[in-house]
PDB file of C-alpha atoms in Angstrom:
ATOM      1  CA  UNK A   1     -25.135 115.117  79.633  1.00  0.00           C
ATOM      2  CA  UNK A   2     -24.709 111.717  78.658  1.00  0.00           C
ATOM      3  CA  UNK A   3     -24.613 110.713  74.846  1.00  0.00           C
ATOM      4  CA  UNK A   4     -24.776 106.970  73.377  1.00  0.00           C
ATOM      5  CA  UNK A   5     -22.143 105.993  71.168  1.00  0.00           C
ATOM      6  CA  UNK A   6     -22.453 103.350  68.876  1.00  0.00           C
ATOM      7  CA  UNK A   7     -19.392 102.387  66.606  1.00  0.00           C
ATOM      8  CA  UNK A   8     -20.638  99.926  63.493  1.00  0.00           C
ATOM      9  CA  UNK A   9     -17.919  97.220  62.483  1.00  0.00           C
ATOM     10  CA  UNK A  10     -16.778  96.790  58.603  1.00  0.00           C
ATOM     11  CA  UNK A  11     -17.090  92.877  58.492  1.00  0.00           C
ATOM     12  CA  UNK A  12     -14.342  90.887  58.752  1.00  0.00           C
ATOM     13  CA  UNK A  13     -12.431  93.380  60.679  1.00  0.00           C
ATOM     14  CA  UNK A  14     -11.037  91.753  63.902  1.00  0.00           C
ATOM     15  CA  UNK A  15      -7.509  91.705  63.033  1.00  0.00           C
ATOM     16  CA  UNK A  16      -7.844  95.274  62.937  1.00  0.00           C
ATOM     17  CA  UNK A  17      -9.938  95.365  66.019  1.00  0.00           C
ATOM     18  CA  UNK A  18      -7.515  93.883  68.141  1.00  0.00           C
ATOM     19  CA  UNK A  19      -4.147  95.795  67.167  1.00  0.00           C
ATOM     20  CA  UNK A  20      -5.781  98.810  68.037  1.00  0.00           C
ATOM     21  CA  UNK A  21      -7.464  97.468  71.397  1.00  0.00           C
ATOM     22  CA  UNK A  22      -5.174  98.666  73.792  1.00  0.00           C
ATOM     23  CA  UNK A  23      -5.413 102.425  72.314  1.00  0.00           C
ATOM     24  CA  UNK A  24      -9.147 102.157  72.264  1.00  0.00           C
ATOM     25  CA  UNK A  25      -9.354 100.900  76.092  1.00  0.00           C
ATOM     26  CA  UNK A  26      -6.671 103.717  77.252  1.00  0.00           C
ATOM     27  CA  UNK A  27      -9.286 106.341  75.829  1.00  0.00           C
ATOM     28  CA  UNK A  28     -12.006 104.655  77.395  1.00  0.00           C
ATOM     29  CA  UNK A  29     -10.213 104.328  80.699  1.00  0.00           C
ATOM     30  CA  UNK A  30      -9.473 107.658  80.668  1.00  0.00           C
ATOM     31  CA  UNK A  31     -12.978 108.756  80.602  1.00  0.00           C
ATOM     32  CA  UNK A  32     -13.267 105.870  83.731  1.00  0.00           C
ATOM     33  CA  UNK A  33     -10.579 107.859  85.612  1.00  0.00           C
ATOM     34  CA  UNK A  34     -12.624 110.866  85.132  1.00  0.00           C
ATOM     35  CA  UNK A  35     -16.388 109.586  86.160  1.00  0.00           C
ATOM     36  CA  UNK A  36     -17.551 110.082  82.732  1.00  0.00           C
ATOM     37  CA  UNK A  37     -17.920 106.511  81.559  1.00  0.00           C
ATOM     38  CA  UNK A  38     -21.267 105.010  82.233  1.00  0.00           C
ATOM     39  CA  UNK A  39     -20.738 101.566  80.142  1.00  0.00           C
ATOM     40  CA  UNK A  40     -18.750 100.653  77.250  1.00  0.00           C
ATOM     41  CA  UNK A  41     -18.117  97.360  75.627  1.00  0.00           C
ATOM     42  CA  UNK A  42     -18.362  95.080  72.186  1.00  0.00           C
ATOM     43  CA  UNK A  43     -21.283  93.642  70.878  1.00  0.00           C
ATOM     44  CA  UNK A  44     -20.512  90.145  69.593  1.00  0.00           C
ATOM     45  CA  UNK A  45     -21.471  89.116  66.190  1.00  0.00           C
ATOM     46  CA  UNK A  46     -22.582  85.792  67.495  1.00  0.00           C
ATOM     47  CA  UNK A  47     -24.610  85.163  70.385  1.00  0.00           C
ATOM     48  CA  UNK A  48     -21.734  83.987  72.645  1.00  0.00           C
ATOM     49  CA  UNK A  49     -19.671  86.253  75.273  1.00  0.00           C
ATOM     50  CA  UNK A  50     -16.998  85.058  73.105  1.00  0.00           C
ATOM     51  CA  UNK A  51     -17.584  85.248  69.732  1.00  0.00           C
ATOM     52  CA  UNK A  52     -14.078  84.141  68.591  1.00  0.00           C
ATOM     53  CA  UNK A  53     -13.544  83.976  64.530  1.00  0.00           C
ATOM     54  CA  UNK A  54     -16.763  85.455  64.475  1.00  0.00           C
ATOM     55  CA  UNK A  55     -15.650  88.819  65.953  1.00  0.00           C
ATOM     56  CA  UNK A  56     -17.928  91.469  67.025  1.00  0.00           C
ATOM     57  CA  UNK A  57     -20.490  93.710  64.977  1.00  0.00           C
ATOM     58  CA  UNK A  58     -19.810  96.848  66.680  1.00  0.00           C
ATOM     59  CA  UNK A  59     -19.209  98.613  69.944  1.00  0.00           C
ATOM     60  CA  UNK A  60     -21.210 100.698  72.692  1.00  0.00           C
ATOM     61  CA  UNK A  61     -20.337 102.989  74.651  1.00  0.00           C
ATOM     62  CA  UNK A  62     -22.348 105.537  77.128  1.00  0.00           C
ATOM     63  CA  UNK A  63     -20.771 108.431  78.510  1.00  0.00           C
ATOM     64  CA  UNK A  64     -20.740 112.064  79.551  1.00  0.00           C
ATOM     65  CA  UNK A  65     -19.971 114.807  77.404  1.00  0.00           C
ATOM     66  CA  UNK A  66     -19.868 118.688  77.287  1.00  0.00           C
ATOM     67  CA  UNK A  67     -22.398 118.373  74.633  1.00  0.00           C
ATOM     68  CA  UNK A  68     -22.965 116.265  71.725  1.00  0.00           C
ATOM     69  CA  UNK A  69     -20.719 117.991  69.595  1.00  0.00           C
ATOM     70  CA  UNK A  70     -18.145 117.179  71.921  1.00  0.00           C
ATOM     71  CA  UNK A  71     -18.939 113.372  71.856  1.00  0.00           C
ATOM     72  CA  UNK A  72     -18.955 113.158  68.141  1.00  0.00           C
ATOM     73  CA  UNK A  73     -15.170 114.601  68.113  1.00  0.00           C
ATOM     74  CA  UNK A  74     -14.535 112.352  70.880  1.00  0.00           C
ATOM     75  CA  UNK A  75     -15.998 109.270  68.858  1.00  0.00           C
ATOM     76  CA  UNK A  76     -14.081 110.123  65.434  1.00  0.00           C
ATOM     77  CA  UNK A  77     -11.147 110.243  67.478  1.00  0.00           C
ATOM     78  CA  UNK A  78     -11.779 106.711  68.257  1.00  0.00           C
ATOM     79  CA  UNK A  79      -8.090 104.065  67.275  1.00  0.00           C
ATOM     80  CA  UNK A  80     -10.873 101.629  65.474  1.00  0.00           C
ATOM     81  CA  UNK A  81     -11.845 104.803  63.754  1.00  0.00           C
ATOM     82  CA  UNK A  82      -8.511 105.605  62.298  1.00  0.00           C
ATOM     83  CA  UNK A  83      -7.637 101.168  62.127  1.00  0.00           C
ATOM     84  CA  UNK A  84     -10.508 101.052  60.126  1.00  0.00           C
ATOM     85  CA  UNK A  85     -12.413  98.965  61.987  1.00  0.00           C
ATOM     86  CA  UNK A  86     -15.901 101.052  62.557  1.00  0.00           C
ATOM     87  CA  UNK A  87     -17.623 101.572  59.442  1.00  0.00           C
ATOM     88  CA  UNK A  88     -19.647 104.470  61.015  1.00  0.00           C
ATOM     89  CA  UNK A  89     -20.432 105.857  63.973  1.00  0.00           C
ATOM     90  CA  UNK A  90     -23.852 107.345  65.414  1.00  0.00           C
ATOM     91  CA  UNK A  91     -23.577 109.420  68.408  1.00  0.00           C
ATOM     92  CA  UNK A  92     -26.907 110.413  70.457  1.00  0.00           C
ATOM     93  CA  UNK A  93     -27.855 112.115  72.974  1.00  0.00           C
ATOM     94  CA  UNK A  94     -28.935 109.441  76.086  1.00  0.00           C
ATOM     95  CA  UNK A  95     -31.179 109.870  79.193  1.00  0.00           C
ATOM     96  CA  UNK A  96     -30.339 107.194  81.657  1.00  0.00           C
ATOM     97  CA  UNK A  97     -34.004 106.345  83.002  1.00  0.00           C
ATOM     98  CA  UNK A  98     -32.570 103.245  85.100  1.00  0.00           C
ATOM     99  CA  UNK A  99     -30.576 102.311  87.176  1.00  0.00           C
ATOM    100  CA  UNK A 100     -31.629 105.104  89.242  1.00  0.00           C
TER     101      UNK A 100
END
């Protein structure tokens, strides 16, 4: 099933963000490699597509999982999880409606 993943950044934490980009983009291209990974990306604190000083306010990411306990240990297994970037994270189950 696929679950909705939506990881909440503390403010002012893009330093953070980027050190631990690379470990956070292996994980997600990991679930690429595997056909799990529907979409994933940041969600800009600004509206730009490059939000520079302004940084992002959080990320998204919709994939498949086991079930949903299995994507909540996957999401608090997260690098910006352990940088300290994400000040929470809600995990949901997701029903992808379109495309079809």
């Amino acid at each position: 099933m696929l679950y909705l993943i939506h990881g909440r950044d503390v403010p002012g934490s893009l330093a953070a963000r980027l050190a631990a980009r690379p470990a956070h983009l292996e994980r997600l291209q990991a679930l690429q490699d595997a056909g799990r990974l529907l979409t994933a990306g940041p969600l800009p604190a600004i509206d730009s597509p490059d939000p520079g000083e302004a940084g992002f306010s959080g990320s998204l990411i919709v994939a498949e999982f086991d079930d949903l306990e299995a994507a909540r240990i996957w999401a608090e297994a997260d690098p910006y999880v352990a940088a300290g970037v994400y000040a929470g994270v809600e995990v949901s189950p997701y029903k992808q409606v379109f495309p079809r």
